[in-house]
Tab-separated table of C-alpha atoms in Angstrom:
chain	number	residue	atom	x	y	z
V	6	MET	CA	-25.734	-43.279	-6.384
V	7	THR	CA	-23.108	-45.490	-7.909
V	8	ARG	CA	-19.572	-44.246	-8.321
V	9	GLY	CA	-19.706	-43.941	-12.059
V	10	GLY	CA	-17.029	-41.345	-11.735
V	11	ILE	CA	-14.221	-43.871	-11.580
V	12	ALA	CA	-13.375	-45.138	-15.035
V	13	GLY	CA	-10.855	-47.896	-15.628
V	14	GLY	CA	-10.118	-51.128	-13.888
V	15	GLU	CA	-7.850	-53.342	-11.905
V	16	GLN	CA	-5.516	-54.158	-14.782
V	17	THR	CA	-4.997	-50.798	-16.401
V	18	GLY	CA	-5.438	-48.262	-13.619
V	19	ALA	CA	-8.206	-45.682	-13.349
V	20	ASP	CA	-8.303	-43.432	-16.410
V	21	SER	CA	-10.412	-40.684	-14.957
V	22	ILE	CA	-12.556	-39.575	-12.033
V	23	VAL	CA	-15.403	-37.114	-11.784
V	24	VAL	CA	-15.525	-34.801	-8.767
V	25	SER	CA	-19.093	-33.587	-8.500
V	26	GLY	CA	-19.896	-33.406	-4.818
V	27	GLY	CA	-21.789	-36.691	-4.781
V	28	TYR	CA	-19.817	-38.157	-1.894
V	29	GLU	CA	-19.877	-36.425	1.454
V	30	ASP	CA	-16.418	-37.721	2.360
V	31	ASP	CA	-14.728	-36.172	-0.696
V	32	GLU	CA	-12.472	-33.195	0.053
V	33	ASP	CA	-11.375	-30.762	-2.626
V	34	TYR	CA	-8.357	-28.491	-2.155
V	35	GLY	CA	-7.851	-27.742	-5.841
V	36	ASP	CA	-4.409	-29.210	-6.497
V	37	LEU	CA	-5.116	-31.883	-3.903
V	38	ILE	CA	-8.227	-34.052	-3.810
V	39	VAL	CA	-9.261	-36.671	-1.265
V	40	TYR	CA	-11.544	-38.947	-3.227
V	41	THR	CA	-13.568	-41.783	-1.744
V	42	GLY	CA	-13.849	-45.082	-3.567
V	43	GLN	CA	-16.851	-46.869	-4.969
V	44	GLY	CA	-19.025	-49.761	-3.846
V	45	GLY	CA	-20.906	-50.932	-0.794
V	46	ASN	CA	-23.780	-48.556	-1.296
V	47	ASP	CA	-27.433	-49.136	-2.085
V	48	PRO	CA	-28.019	-47.783	-5.607
V	49	SER	CA	-31.605	-46.818	-4.823
V	50	THR	CA	-30.869	-44.732	-1.719
V	51	GLY	CA	-27.188	-43.913	-2.180
V	52	ARG	CA	-26.515	-44.976	1.422
V	53	GLN	CA	-23.508	-47.040	2.433
V	54	ILE	CA	-24.655	-50.522	3.447
V	55	ALA	CA	-21.430	-52.539	3.299
V	56	ASP	CA	-17.669	-52.218	3.411
V	57	GLN	CA	-15.921	-51.123	0.241
V	58	GLN	CA	-13.425	-53.606	-1.170
V	59	LEU	CA	-10.143	-53.015	-2.928
V	60	THR	CA	-11.560	-54.506	-6.120
V	61	LEU	CA	-12.800	-53.264	-9.478
V	62	ARG	CA	-12.299	-49.572	-9.920
V	63	ASN	CA	-10.907	-49.019	-6.402
V	64	ALA	CA	-8.210	-51.522	-7.365
V	65	GLY	CA	-7.775	-49.463	-10.531
V	66	LEU	CA	-6.960	-46.359	-8.501
V	67	MET	CA	-4.541	-48.419	-6.371
V	68	LYS	CA	-2.929	-49.642	-9.584
V	69	SER	CA	-2.629	-46.025	-10.771
V	70	ARG	CA	-0.895	-45.224	-7.484
V	71	LEU	CA	1.539	-48.087	-7.814
V	72	GLU	CA	2.320	-47.579	-11.487
V	73	GLY	CA	2.374	-43.804	-11.354
V	74	LEU	CA	-0.309	-43.586	-14.013
V	75	PRO	CA	-2.007	-40.225	-14.477
V	76	VAL	CA	-5.704	-39.886	-13.664
V	77	ARG	CA	-7.754	-37.355	-15.623
V	78	VAL	CA	-9.847	-35.251	-13.265
V	79	ILE	CA	-13.188	-33.856	-14.392
V	80	ARG	CA	-15.045	-31.516	-12.067
V	81	GLY	CA	-18.786	-31.071	-12.259
V	82	SER	CA	-20.573	-27.981	-10.960
V	83	HIS	CA	-21.802	-28.369	-7.396
V	84	GLU	CA	-22.217	-26.277	-4.288
V	85	GLY	CA	-19.639	-25.910	-1.566
V	86	SER	CA	-16.521	-26.173	-3.741
V	87	ALA	CA	-14.359	-23.204	-4.659
V	88	TYR	CA	-12.857	-25.272	-7.497
V	89	ALA	CA	-15.935	-26.575	-9.303
V	90	PRO	CA	-17.076	-24.945	-12.557
V	91	GLU	CA	-20.207	-22.791	-12.480
V	92	THR	CA	-22.018	-25.034	-14.914
V	93	GLY	CA	-21.498	-28.403	-16.532
V	94	LEU	CA	-18.327	-30.453	-16.540
V	95	ARG	CA	-14.768	-29.227	-16.931
V	96	TYR	CA	-11.548	-31.134	-17.630
V	97	ASP	CA	-9.060	-30.095	-14.941
V	98	GLY	CA	-5.923	-31.940	-16.032
V	99	LEU	CA	-3.747	-34.813	-14.826
V	100	TYR	CA	-3.480	-35.866	-11.208
V	101	TYR	CA	-1.420	-38.646	-9.625
V	102	VAL	CA	-2.561	-40.845	-6.744
V	103	GLU	CA	-0.099	-40.253	-3.955
V	104	ASP	CA	-1.835	-42.004	-1.089
V	105	ALA	CA	-4.517	-44.613	-0.517
V	106	ASP	CA	-5.958	-45.734	2.786
V	107	HIS	CA	-9.272	-46.880	4.237
V	108	VAL	CA	-11.410	-45.392	7.004
V	109	VAL	CA	-14.795	-46.047	8.558
V	110	GLY	CA	-17.113	-43.565	6.867
V	111	ARG	CA	-20.062	-41.683	8.399
V	112	SER	CA	-22.413	-44.598	7.889
V	113	GLY	CA	-20.187	-46.985	9.859
V	114	PHE	CA	-18.799	-48.936	6.912
V	115	ARG	CA	-15.313	-48.964	5.481
V	116	ILE	CA	-14.558	-46.652	2.601
V	117	TRP	CA	-11.366	-46.414	0.536
V	118	ARG	CA	-9.838	-42.983	0.290
V	119	PHE	CA	-7.482	-41.819	-2.464
V	120	THR	CA	-5.363	-38.667	-2.290
V	121	LEU	CA	-4.629	-37.199	-5.720
V	122	ARG	CA	-2.252	-34.353	-6.480
V	123	ARG	CA	-2.309	-32.263	-9.653
V	124	GLN	CA	0.762	-32.403	-11.893
V	125	ASP	CA	-0.101	-30.884	-15.215
V	126	VAL	CA	1.836	-28.621	-17.545
V	127	ALA	CA	-1.267	-26.444	-18.009
V	128	ALA	CA	-2.194	-23.893	-15.363
V	129	PRO	CA	-5.211	-24.899	-13.264
V	130	PRO	CA	-8.476	-23.640	-14.793
V	131	TRP	CA	-9.612	-22.034	-11.541
V	132	GLY	CA	-6.707	-19.573	-11.763
V	133	SER	CA	-3.679	-19.678	-9.541
V	134	THR	CA	-4.402	-16.343	-7.899
V	135	ALA	CA	-8.209	-16.401	-7.841
V	136	VAL	CA	-8.448	-18.895	-4.996
V	137	THR	CA	-6.291	-18.945	-1.914
V	138	PRO	CA	-5.126	-22.532	-1.436
V	139	ARG	CA	-7.037	-24.126	1.410
V	140	LEU	CA	-4.484	-26.812	2.152
V	141	PRO	CA	-4.428	-27.927	5.770
V	142	PRO	CA	-1.592	-26.225	7.664
V	143	GLU	CA	0.392	-29.429	8.152
V	144	VAL	CA	0.973	-29.813	4.411
V	145	LYS	CA	4.353	-28.149	4.068
V	146	GLN	CA	6.439	-27.335	1.053
V	147	VAL	CA	8.876	-30.170	0.524
V	148	THR	CA	11.636	-30.853	-1.940
V	149	VAL	CA	11.653	-33.803	-4.285
V	150	LEU	CA	14.111	-36.509	-3.286
V	151	ARG	CA	13.654	-38.684	-6.321
V	152	VAL	CA	11.362	-38.864	-9.320
V	153	ILE	CA	11.015	-42.236	-11.012
V	154	ARG	CA	9.565	-41.834	-14.461
V	155	ASN	CA	7.627	-44.280	-16.523
V	156	THR	CA	7.484	-44.759	-20.283
V	157	ALA	CA	5.558	-47.194	-22.428
V	158	THR	CA	8.819	-49.092	-22.972
V	159	ALA	CA	9.429	-49.207	-19.216
V	160	ARG	CA	6.021	-50.796	-18.744
V	161	GLU	CA	6.956	-53.314	-21.456
V	162	VAL	CA	10.156	-54.419	-19.716
V	163	LYS	CA	8.242	-54.746	-16.436
V	164	GLU	CA	5.799	-57.050	-18.158
V	165	ILE	CA	8.643	-59.300	-19.382
V	166	TYR	CA	10.083	-59.616	-15.876
V	167	ASP	CA	7.940	-59.260	-12.770
V	168	ARG	CA	11.074	-58.952	-10.648
V	169	CYS	CA	14.477	-57.316	-10.420
V	170	GLN	CA	17.061	-58.480	-12.978
V	171	ILE	CA	19.811	-58.005	-10.384
V	172	CYS	CA	18.481	-59.580	-7.156
V	173	GLU	CA	15.741	-61.639	-8.856
V	174	LEU	CA	13.370	-60.917	-5.982
V	175	ARG	CA	9.740	-60.202	-6.699
V	176	ARG	CA	8.386	-57.277	-4.651
V	177	ASP	CA	4.716	-57.920	-3.979
V	178	THR	CA	2.172	-55.292	-3.007
V	179	PRO	CA	-1.637	-55.379	-2.653
V	180	ALA	CA	-1.823	-54.153	-6.274
V	181	GLY	CA	0.626	-56.664	-7.756
V	182	PRO	CA	4.408	-56.861	-8.074
V	183	TYR	CA	6.361	-53.608	-8.117
V	184	ALA	CA	9.461	-52.932	-10.210
V	185	GLU	CA	10.921	-49.996	-12.124
V	186	GLY	CA	12.147	-49.616	-15.695
V	187	ALA	CA	15.767	-48.416	-15.587
V	188	HIS	CA	17.433	-46.910	-18.651
V	189	ILE	CA	21.017	-48.119	-18.978
V	190	PRO	CA	22.305	-44.700	-19.934
V	191	LEU	CA	19.548	-42.299	-18.917
V	192	GLY	CA	17.518	-40.948	-21.811
V	193	ALA	CA	17.919	-37.203	-21.306
V	194	PRO	CA	19.117	-35.282	-23.177
V	195	HIS	CA	20.916	-37.355	-25.837
V	196	ARG	CA	22.368	-40.521	-24.429
V	197	GLY	CA	20.588	-43.855	-24.506
V	198	PRO	CA	17.215	-44.057	-26.238
V	199	ASP	CA	13.916	-45.222	-24.736
V	200	THR	CA	14.102	-48.637	-26.378
V	201	LEU	CA	13.813	-52.104	-24.887
V	202	ASP	CA	17.498	-52.979	-25.508
V	203	ASN	CA	18.452	-49.987	-23.327
V	204	LEU	CA	16.139	-50.852	-20.424
V	205	LEU	CA	16.403	-53.042	-17.359
V	206	CYS	CA	13.711	-54.116	-14.919
V	207	LEU	CA	15.029	-53.324	-11.442
V	208	CYS	CA	13.784	-53.109	-7.861
V	209	PRO	CA	14.076	-49.665	-6.241
V	210	ASN	CA	17.111	-50.730	-4.188
V	211	HIS	CA	19.063	-51.680	-7.307
V	212	HIS	CA	17.732	-48.896	-9.546
V	213	LEU	CA	19.349	-46.142	-7.500
V	214	PRO	CA	22.926	-47.579	-7.286
V	215	PHE	CA	22.708	-48.467	-10.981
V	216	ASP	CA	21.711	-44.879	-11.870
V	217	VAL	CA	24.645	-43.409	-9.967
V	218	GLY	CA	27.151	-45.974	-11.252
V	219	ALA	CA	27.732	-47.872	-7.994
V	220	ILE	CA	26.659	-50.958	-9.957
V	221	THR	CA	27.718	-51.498	-13.575
V	222	ILE	CA	27.588	-54.478	-15.946
V	223	ALA	CA	30.388	-56.302	-17.794
V	224	ASP	CA	30.000	-57.290	-21.459
V	225	ASP	CA	29.087	-60.856	-20.410
V	226	MET	CA	26.392	-59.440	-18.034
V	227	THR	CA	28.428	-60.109	-14.883
V	228	LEU	CA	27.618	-57.458	-12.304
V	229	ILE	CA	30.320	-55.076	-11.112
V	230	GLY	CA	29.773	-53.533	-7.673
V	231	THR	CA	27.634	-56.421	-6.469
V	232	PHE	CA	27.641	-60.212	-6.859
V	233	GLY	CA	26.268	-62.407	-9.605
V	234	LYS	CA	25.085	-61.910	-13.123
V	235	LEU	CA	22.240	-59.925	-14.651
V	236	ARG	CA	19.239	-62.145	-15.247
V	237	THR	CA	18.133	-61.950	-18.883
V	238	VAL	CA	15.687	-63.738	-21.159
V	239	PRO	CA	16.065	-64.413	-24.908
V	240	LYS	CA	13.230	-62.072	-25.908
V	241	HIS	CA	14.941	-59.167	-24.170
V	242	PRO	CA	18.409	-58.776	-25.719
V	243	ILE	CA	20.435	-55.976	-24.150
V	244	ASN	CA	22.589	-53.809	-26.398
V	245	VAL	CA	26.151	-54.212	-25.151
V	246	GLU	CA	26.966	-50.760	-26.515
V	247	TYR	CA	24.768	-49.153	-23.847
V	248	VAL	CA	26.252	-51.351	-21.119
V	249	ARG	CA	29.716	-50.167	-22.189
V	250	TYR	CA	28.615	-46.533	-22.237
V	251	HIS	CA	27.177	-46.882	-18.741
V	252	ARG	CA	30.386	-48.520	-17.486
V	253	ALA	CA	32.585	-45.863	-19.093
V	254	HIS	CA	30.567	-42.817	-18.057
V	255	TYR	CA	28.827	-43.646	-14.781
V	256	ALA	CA	31.270	-45.838	-12.844
V	257	PRO	CA	33.284	-44.071	-10.126
V	258	THR	CA	36.527	-42.564	-11.441
V	259	ALA	CA	39.945	-43.352	-10.006
E	2	MET	CA	38.403	-19.679	-15.890
E	3	THR	CA	37.457	-21.358	-12.663
E	4	ARG	CA	33.963	-22.701	-12.239
E	5	GLY	CA	32.873	-20.093	-9.746
E	6	GLY	CA	29.342	-20.820	-10.849
E	7	ILE	CA	28.948	-23.837	-8.607
E	8	ALA	CA	28.210	-22.765	-5.047
E	9	GLY	CA	27.943	-25.256	-2.211
E	10	GLY	CA	29.937	-28.277	-1.262
E	11	GLU	CA	30.217	-31.968	-0.735
E	12	GLN	CA	28.301	-32.022	2.527
E	13	THR	CA	25.332	-29.814	1.748
E	14	GLY	CA	24.802	-30.088	-1.987
E	15	ALA	CA	25.231	-27.334	-4.549
E	16	ASP	CA	23.076	-24.319	-3.723
E	17	SER	CA	23.254	-22.612	-7.081
E	18	ILE	CA	24.883	-22.572	-10.494
E	19	VAL	CA	25.463	-19.797	-12.990
E	20	VAL	CA	24.892	-20.530	-16.681
E	21	SER	CA	26.780	-17.874	-18.590
E	22	GLY	CA	28.287	-19.598	-21.603
E	23	GLY	CA	31.747	-19.916	-20.113
E	24	TYR	CA	32.031	-23.654	-20.802
E	25	GLU	CA	31.856	-24.900	-24.345
E	26	ASP	CA	30.414	-28.240	-23.265
E	27	ASP	CA	27.378	-26.706	-21.535
E	28	GLU	CA	24.048	-27.248	-23.309
E	29	ASP	CA	20.985	-25.155	-22.571
E	30	TYR	CA	17.508	-26.338	-23.513
E	31	GLY	CA	15.671	-23.998	-21.137
E	32	ASP	CA	13.920	-26.422	-18.809
E	33	LEU	CA	16.820	-28.829	-19.236
E	34	ILE	CA	20.476	-27.924	-18.797
E	35	VAL	CA	23.566	-30.059	-19.323
E	36	TYR	CA	26.137	-28.426	-17.093
E	37	THR	CA	29.825	-29.359	-16.956
E	38	GLY	CA	31.627	-29.555	-13.637
E	39	GLN	CA	34.561	-27.610	-12.298
E	40	GLY	CA	38.263	-28.276	-11.896
E	41	GLY	CA	41.191	-29.568	-13.925
E	42	ASN	CA	41.670	-26.347	-15.833
E	43	ASP	CA	44.501	-23.820	-15.861
E	44	PRO	CA	43.112	-20.617	-14.290
E	45	SER	CA	45.343	-18.399	-16.417
E	46	THR	CA	44.363	-19.835	-19.807
E	47	GLY	CA	41.028	-21.470	-19.003
E	48	ARG	CA	42.149	-24.639	-20.800
E	49	GLN	CA	41.489	-28.115	-19.432
E	50	ILE	CA	44.817	-29.633	-18.324
E	51	ALA	CA	43.696	-32.504	-16.070
E	52	ASP	CA	40.776	-34.789	-15.357
E	53	GLN	CA	37.966	-33.398	-13.233
E	54	GLN	CA	37.354	-35.234	-9.979
E	55	LEU	CA	34.118	-35.954	-8.155
E	56	THR	CA	35.232	-33.786	-5.271
E	57	LEU	CA	34.447	-30.335	-3.897
E	58	ARG	CA	31.649	-28.660	-5.770
E	59	ASN	CA	31.218	-31.467	-8.319
E	60	ALA	CA	30.562	-33.726	-5.321
E	61	GLY	CA	28.098	-31.069	-4.164
E	62	LEU	CA	26.079	-31.452	-7.361
E	63	MET	CA	26.192	-35.251	-6.974
E	64	LYS	CA	24.936	-34.826	-3.406
E	65	SER	CA	22.117	-32.624	-4.720
E	66	ARG	CA	21.233	-35.395	-7.159
E	67	LEU	CA	21.195	-38.046	-4.459
E	68	GLU	CA	19.326	-36.023	-1.858
E	69	GLY	CA	16.919	-34.408	-4.295
E	70	LEU	CA	18.000	-30.948	-3.202
E	71	PRO	CA	16.996	-28.035	-5.437
E	72	VAL	CA	19.678	-26.048	-7.244
E	73	ARG	CA	19.025	-22.367	-7.933
E	74	VAL	CA	19.849	-21.534	-11.547
E	75	ILE	CA	21.090	-18.091	-12.496
E	76	ARG	CA	21.579	-17.282	-16.154
E	77	GLY	CA	23.969	-14.589	-17.322
E	78	SER	CA	23.665	-12.867	-20.669
E	79	HIS	CA	25.766	-14.476	-23.403
E	80	GLU	CA	25.586	-15.185	-27.093
E	81	GLY	CA	24.194	-18.330	-28.626
E	82	SER	CA	21.527	-19.073	-26.019
E	83	ALA	CA	17.819	-18.520	-26.580
E	84	TYR	CA	17.288	-18.659	-22.811
E	85	ALA	CA	19.847	-16.177	-21.512
E	86	PRO	CA	18.773	-12.666	-20.446
E	87	GLU	CA	19.698	-9.749	-22.704
E	88	THR	CA	21.786	-8.125	-20.012
E	89	GLY	CA	23.126	-9.002	-16.598
E	90	LEU	CA	22.104	-11.930	-14.439
E	91	ARG	CA	18.639	-13.393	-13.942
E	92	TYR	CA	17.335	-15.861	-11.368
E	93	ASP	CA	15.576	-18.633	-13.306
E	94	GLY	CA	14.161	-20.797	-10.503
E	95	LEU	CA	14.729	-24.227	-9.013
E	96	TYR	CA	16.178	-27.137	-10.933
E	97	TYR	CA	16.882	-30.699	-9.824
E	98	VAL	CA	19.881	-32.782	-10.868
E	99	GLU	CA	18.473	-35.808	-12.621
E	100	ASP	CA	21.614	-37.302	-14.101
E	101	ALA	CA	25.375	-37.152	-13.614
E	102	ASP	CA	28.029	-38.825	-15.726
E	103	HIS	CA	31.544	-38.167	-16.982
E	104	VAL	CA	32.899	-37.853	-20.524
E	105	VAL	CA	36.158	-36.976	-22.183
E	106	GLY	CA	35.848	-33.309	-23.145
E	107	ARG	CA	37.223	-31.559	-26.231
E	108	SER	CA	40.632	-31.077	-24.651
E	109	GLY	CA	41.055	-34.812	-24.018
E	110	PHE	CA	40.461	-34.745	-20.267
E	111	ARG	CA	37.552	-36.058	-18.240
E	112	ILE	CA	34.765	-33.686	-17.362
E	113	TRP	CA	31.767	-34.313	-15.127
E	114	ARG	CA	28.400	-33.544	-16.676
E	115	PHE	CA	25.213	-32.800	-14.736
E	116	THR	CA	21.735	-32.800	-16.248
E	117	LEU	CA	19.352	-30.448	-14.452
E	118	ARG	CA	15.618	-30.173	-15.010
E	119	ARG	CA	13.470	-27.200	-14.012
E	120	GLN	CA	10.736	-27.800	-11.429
E	121	ASP	CA	9.510	-24.490	-10.163
E	122	VAL	CA	6.029	-23.208	-9.333
E	123	ALA	CA	6.779	-19.985	-11.197
E	124	ALA	CA	6.556	-19.857	-14.977
E	125	PRO	CA	9.944	-19.723	-16.718
E	126	PRO	CA	11.115	-16.124	-17.277
E	127	TRP	CA	11.781	-16.721	-20.974
E	128	GLY	CA	8.061	-17.268	-21.558
E	129	SER	CA	6.497	-20.614	-22.268
E	130	THR	CA	5.382	-19.647	-25.761
E	131	ALA	CA	8.212	-17.318	-26.794
E	132	VAL	CA	10.704	-20.128	-27.374
E	133	THR	CA	10.001	-23.448	-29.014
E	134	PRO	CA	11.548	-26.137	-26.839
E	135	ARG	CA	14.718	-27.417	-28.458
E	136	LEU	CA	14.751	-30.737	-26.637
E	137	PRO	CA	16.418	-33.535	-28.564
E	138	PRO	CA	13.799	-35.732	-30.245
E	139	GLU	CA	14.516	-38.776	-28.065
E	140	VAL	CA	13.356	-36.995	-24.920
E	141	LYS	CA	9.758	-38.149	-24.792
E	142	GLN	CA	6.932	-37.207	-22.513
E	143	VAL	CA	6.812	-39.725	-19.700
E	144	THR	CA	4.564	-40.265	-16.744
E	145	VAL	CA	5.761	-40.171	-13.181
E	146	LEU	CA	5.984	-43.586	-11.548
E	147	ARG	CA	6.862	-42.419	-8.090
E	148	VAL	CA	7.814	-39.166	-6.394
E	149	ILE	CA	9.750	-39.432	-3.156
E	150	ARG	CA	9.615	-36.180	-1.274
E	151	ASN	CA	12.018	-34.765	1.237
E	152	THR	CA	11.404	-32.554	4.249
E	153	ALA	CA	13.763	-31.091	6.818
E	154	THR	CA	12.465	-33.682	9.283
E	155	ALA	CA	13.112	-36.480	6.765
E	156	ARG	CA	16.704	-35.319	6.493
E	157	GLU	CA	16.884	-35.381	10.296
E	158	VAL	CA	15.758	-39.012	10.582
E	159	LYS	CA	18.250	-39.968	7.857
E	160	GLU	CA	21.010	-38.391	9.904
E	161	ILE	CA	20.052	-40.475	12.953
E	162	TYR	CA	20.184	-43.715	10.968
E	163	ASP	CA	22.342	-44.137	7.884
E	164	ARG	CA	20.464	-47.309	6.980
E	165	CYS	CA	17.004	-48.868	6.732
E	166	GLN	CA	15.196	-49.444	10.040
E	167	ILE	CA	13.603	-52.593	8.592
E	168	CYS	CA	16.451	-54.490	6.854
E	169	GLU	CA	19.281	-52.616	8.631
E	170	LEU	CA	21.302	-52.577	5.424
E	171	ARG	CA	23.288	-49.495	4.518
E	172	ARG	CA	22.963	-48.567	0.820
E	173	ASP	CA	26.222	-46.958	-0.266
E	174	THR	CA	26.634	-44.750	-3.316
E	175	PRO	CA	29.533	-42.581	-4.551
E	176	ALA	CA	27.906	-39.644	-2.721
E	177	GLY	CA	27.328	-41.430	0.597
E	178	PRO	CA	24.632	-43.729	1.980
E	179	TYR	CA	21.141	-43.454	0.529
E	180	ALA	CA	17.914	-43.814	2.504
E	181	GLU	CA	14.469	-42.206	2.473
E	182	GLY	CA	12.374	-40.590	5.170
E	183	ALA	CA	9.020	-42.402	5.338
E	184	HIS	CA	6.029	-40.875	7.108
E	185	ILE	CA	4.120	-43.495	9.060
E	186	PRO	CA	0.754	-42.181	7.981
E	187	LEU	CA	1.490	-39.956	4.999
E	188	GLY	CA	1.343	-36.233	5.752
E	189	ALA	CA	-1.192	-35.094	3.167
E	190	PRO	CA	-3.805	-33.849	3.636
E	191	HIS	CA	-4.513	-34.296	7.347
E	192	ARG	CA	-3.163	-37.519	8.687
E	193	GLY	CA	0.215	-37.838	10.353
E	194	PRO	CA	2.329	-34.723	10.824
E	195	ASP	CA	5.844	-34.093	9.544
E	196	THR	CA	7.430	-34.751	12.927
E	197	LEU	CA	10.248	-37.059	13.935
E	198	ASP	CA	7.967	-39.412	15.927
E	199	ASN	CA	5.980	-40.011	12.715
E	200	LEU	CA	8.972	-40.742	10.487
E	201	LEU	CA	11.009	-43.824	9.691
E	202	CYS	CA	14.307	-44.119	7.838
E	203	LEU	CA	13.796	-46.781	5.156
E	204	CYS	CA	15.533	-48.117	2.059
E	205	PRO	CA	13.556	-47.745	-1.205
E	206	ASN	CA	12.605	-51.428	-1.218
E	207	HIS	CA	10.951	-51.168	2.196
E	208	HIS	CA	9.540	-47.659	1.733
E	209	LEU	CA	7.176	-48.699	-1.050
E	210	PRO	CA	5.566	-51.753	0.679
E	211	PHE	CA	5.271	-49.724	3.880
E	212	ASP	CA	3.493	-46.899	2.017
E	213	VAL	CA	0.954	-49.280	0.508
E	214	GLY	CA	0.405	-51.247	3.733
E	215	ALA	CA	2.095	-54.506	2.680
E	216	ILE	CA	4.281	-54.017	5.761
E	217	THR	CA	2.875	-52.669	9.042
E	218	ILE	CA	4.224	-52.463	12.593
E	219	ALA	CA	2.850	-53.909	15.839
E	220	ASP	CA	2.761	-51.841	19.043
E	221	ASP	CA	5.983	-53.516	20.248
E	222	MET	CA	7.659	-52.656	16.895
E	223	THR	CA	7.474	-56.224	15.567
E	224	LEU	CA	7.078	-56.107	11.785
E	225	ILE	CA	3.931	-57.490	10.166
E	226	GLY	CA	4.300	-58.598	6.530
E	227	THR	CA	8.007	-59.303	6.877
E	228	PHE	CA	10.305	-60.788	9.521
E	229	GLY	CA	11.938	-59.184	12.522
E	230	LYS	CA	11.513	-56.016	14.480
E	231	LEU	CA	11.898	-52.351	13.573
E	232	ARG	CA	15.328	-51.094	14.600
E	233	THR	CA	14.999	-48.028	16.855
E	234	VAL	CA	17.288	-45.888	18.950
E	235	PRO	CA	16.403	-44.090	22.249
E	236	LYS	CA	16.706	-40.600	20.741
E	237	HIS	CA	14.103	-41.448	18.103
E	238	PRO	CA	10.930	-42.502	19.935
E	239	ILE	CA	8.117	-43.486	17.589
E	240	ASN	CA	4.581	-42.468	18.461
E	241	VAL	CA	2.591	-45.696	18.769
E	242	GLU	CA	-0.567	-43.784	17.841
E	243	TYR	CA	0.744	-43.327	14.269
E	244	VAL	CA	1.812	-46.964	14.060
E	245	ARG	CA	-1.740	-47.964	15.045
E	246	TYR	CA	-3.263	-45.582	12.509
E	247	HIS	CA	-1.047	-47.001	9.776
E	248	ARG	CA	-1.995	-50.556	10.763
E	249	ALA	CA	-5.711	-49.757	10.866
E	250	HIS	CA	-5.903	-47.716	7.652
E	251	TYR	CA	-3.218	-49.045	5.300
E	252	ALA	CA	-3.093	-52.798	5.909
E	253	PRO	CA	-4.948	-54.940	3.358
E	254	THR	CA	-8.600	-55.516	4.244
E	255	ALA	CA	-10.189	-58.926	4.587
């Protein structure tokens, strides 16, 4: 069978997947799913006859991983899963791709493998107490070191620049360049807004020191705390009011 | 009054805070709390008489922000809060510090201000439907771009190195050097374990390309995808088996 379950493409990320037991390499732990990619199989027999490539919808899932885009998970009823609905299809909420690697599958050809973790405000439909989590023992409870959030405006500023406005280096990955949208004063709860004139495009190594005030910006866009000047383009004017707020409220105090 | 609510110090992060209405600048939105720091006030009158410093327990909250350490929130009953218990103290779960800045408070002196967001597996004790969220309108729903997790072993590898094992640069912030623990093959669901011989200490800019296979490591620790060799120390031997797995399963395919 073809992997019709993966919707969405290389440019936009994968919108949704269907978990219905069609692929023998899939693993379902409820909140955590190991989902094999599409391609390389004979549509008439369903057997793997070639290596899967990181193209088309597999590239879409890689893009979702890189951009932190949510993937809607739909489970279809099938045997052998404690998390599948009894009949039909069920929408099970938003998951995020937290890992992607490739292995040689049972048929001897390469398959791509995506690990998705559920992060949804709604409780899981299978009930949190009904099923004992079957996570492998080595998956331990960990704390979150850092959460980098994404907004539509952040994606916009990343489209204007494909690189960091501080170091001007482009960070390439197999799914395209990587950068982060950084609010000048952070949005929550009532400081800077989520608007383009309050956003920078930064690499991870400059996002963090900017967030904690180790780097600030002068009115003329000269950088304080590191060398040089913020790179800007005419279609992305930065509101100097936010730069001043950031300097006044985030820079280290005497 | 003194800010007895902040437990924990500069070295370990702040273990817990008490929200009990004692500080007029505190703001409580349930899942989101804006919490003012401690210090600079006259214990006998409770009035602010000096600037707060980023030392002691304020530095602890900054450390919690930087290290992604959870802060236990305890609410005490007080007037004017829809989220406080009717009587006594109540444990309200784990929050993470997502922003820290300083402002001039009502008394004309500088106060530190910490924004904490709830991330707990348990439902909030005030009931998710009982109270309409009072978040300011500019706080929009955003997607997660990247979650960097922390384990005890990750903290261990960061103590061995205070810098990135790839670029060897130390990333300083007001709360000390910043680095991330990177599993060679990611831990979930059943690849590499959360052990020291499967962990690297990397800066954010090298963590991401390593996670997506744009950088891999040869058996002799030479870097593939960038220049140079992985910096190692004798007390941190890396298991070459994990390096090989990472190379075989994460590197781009032909």
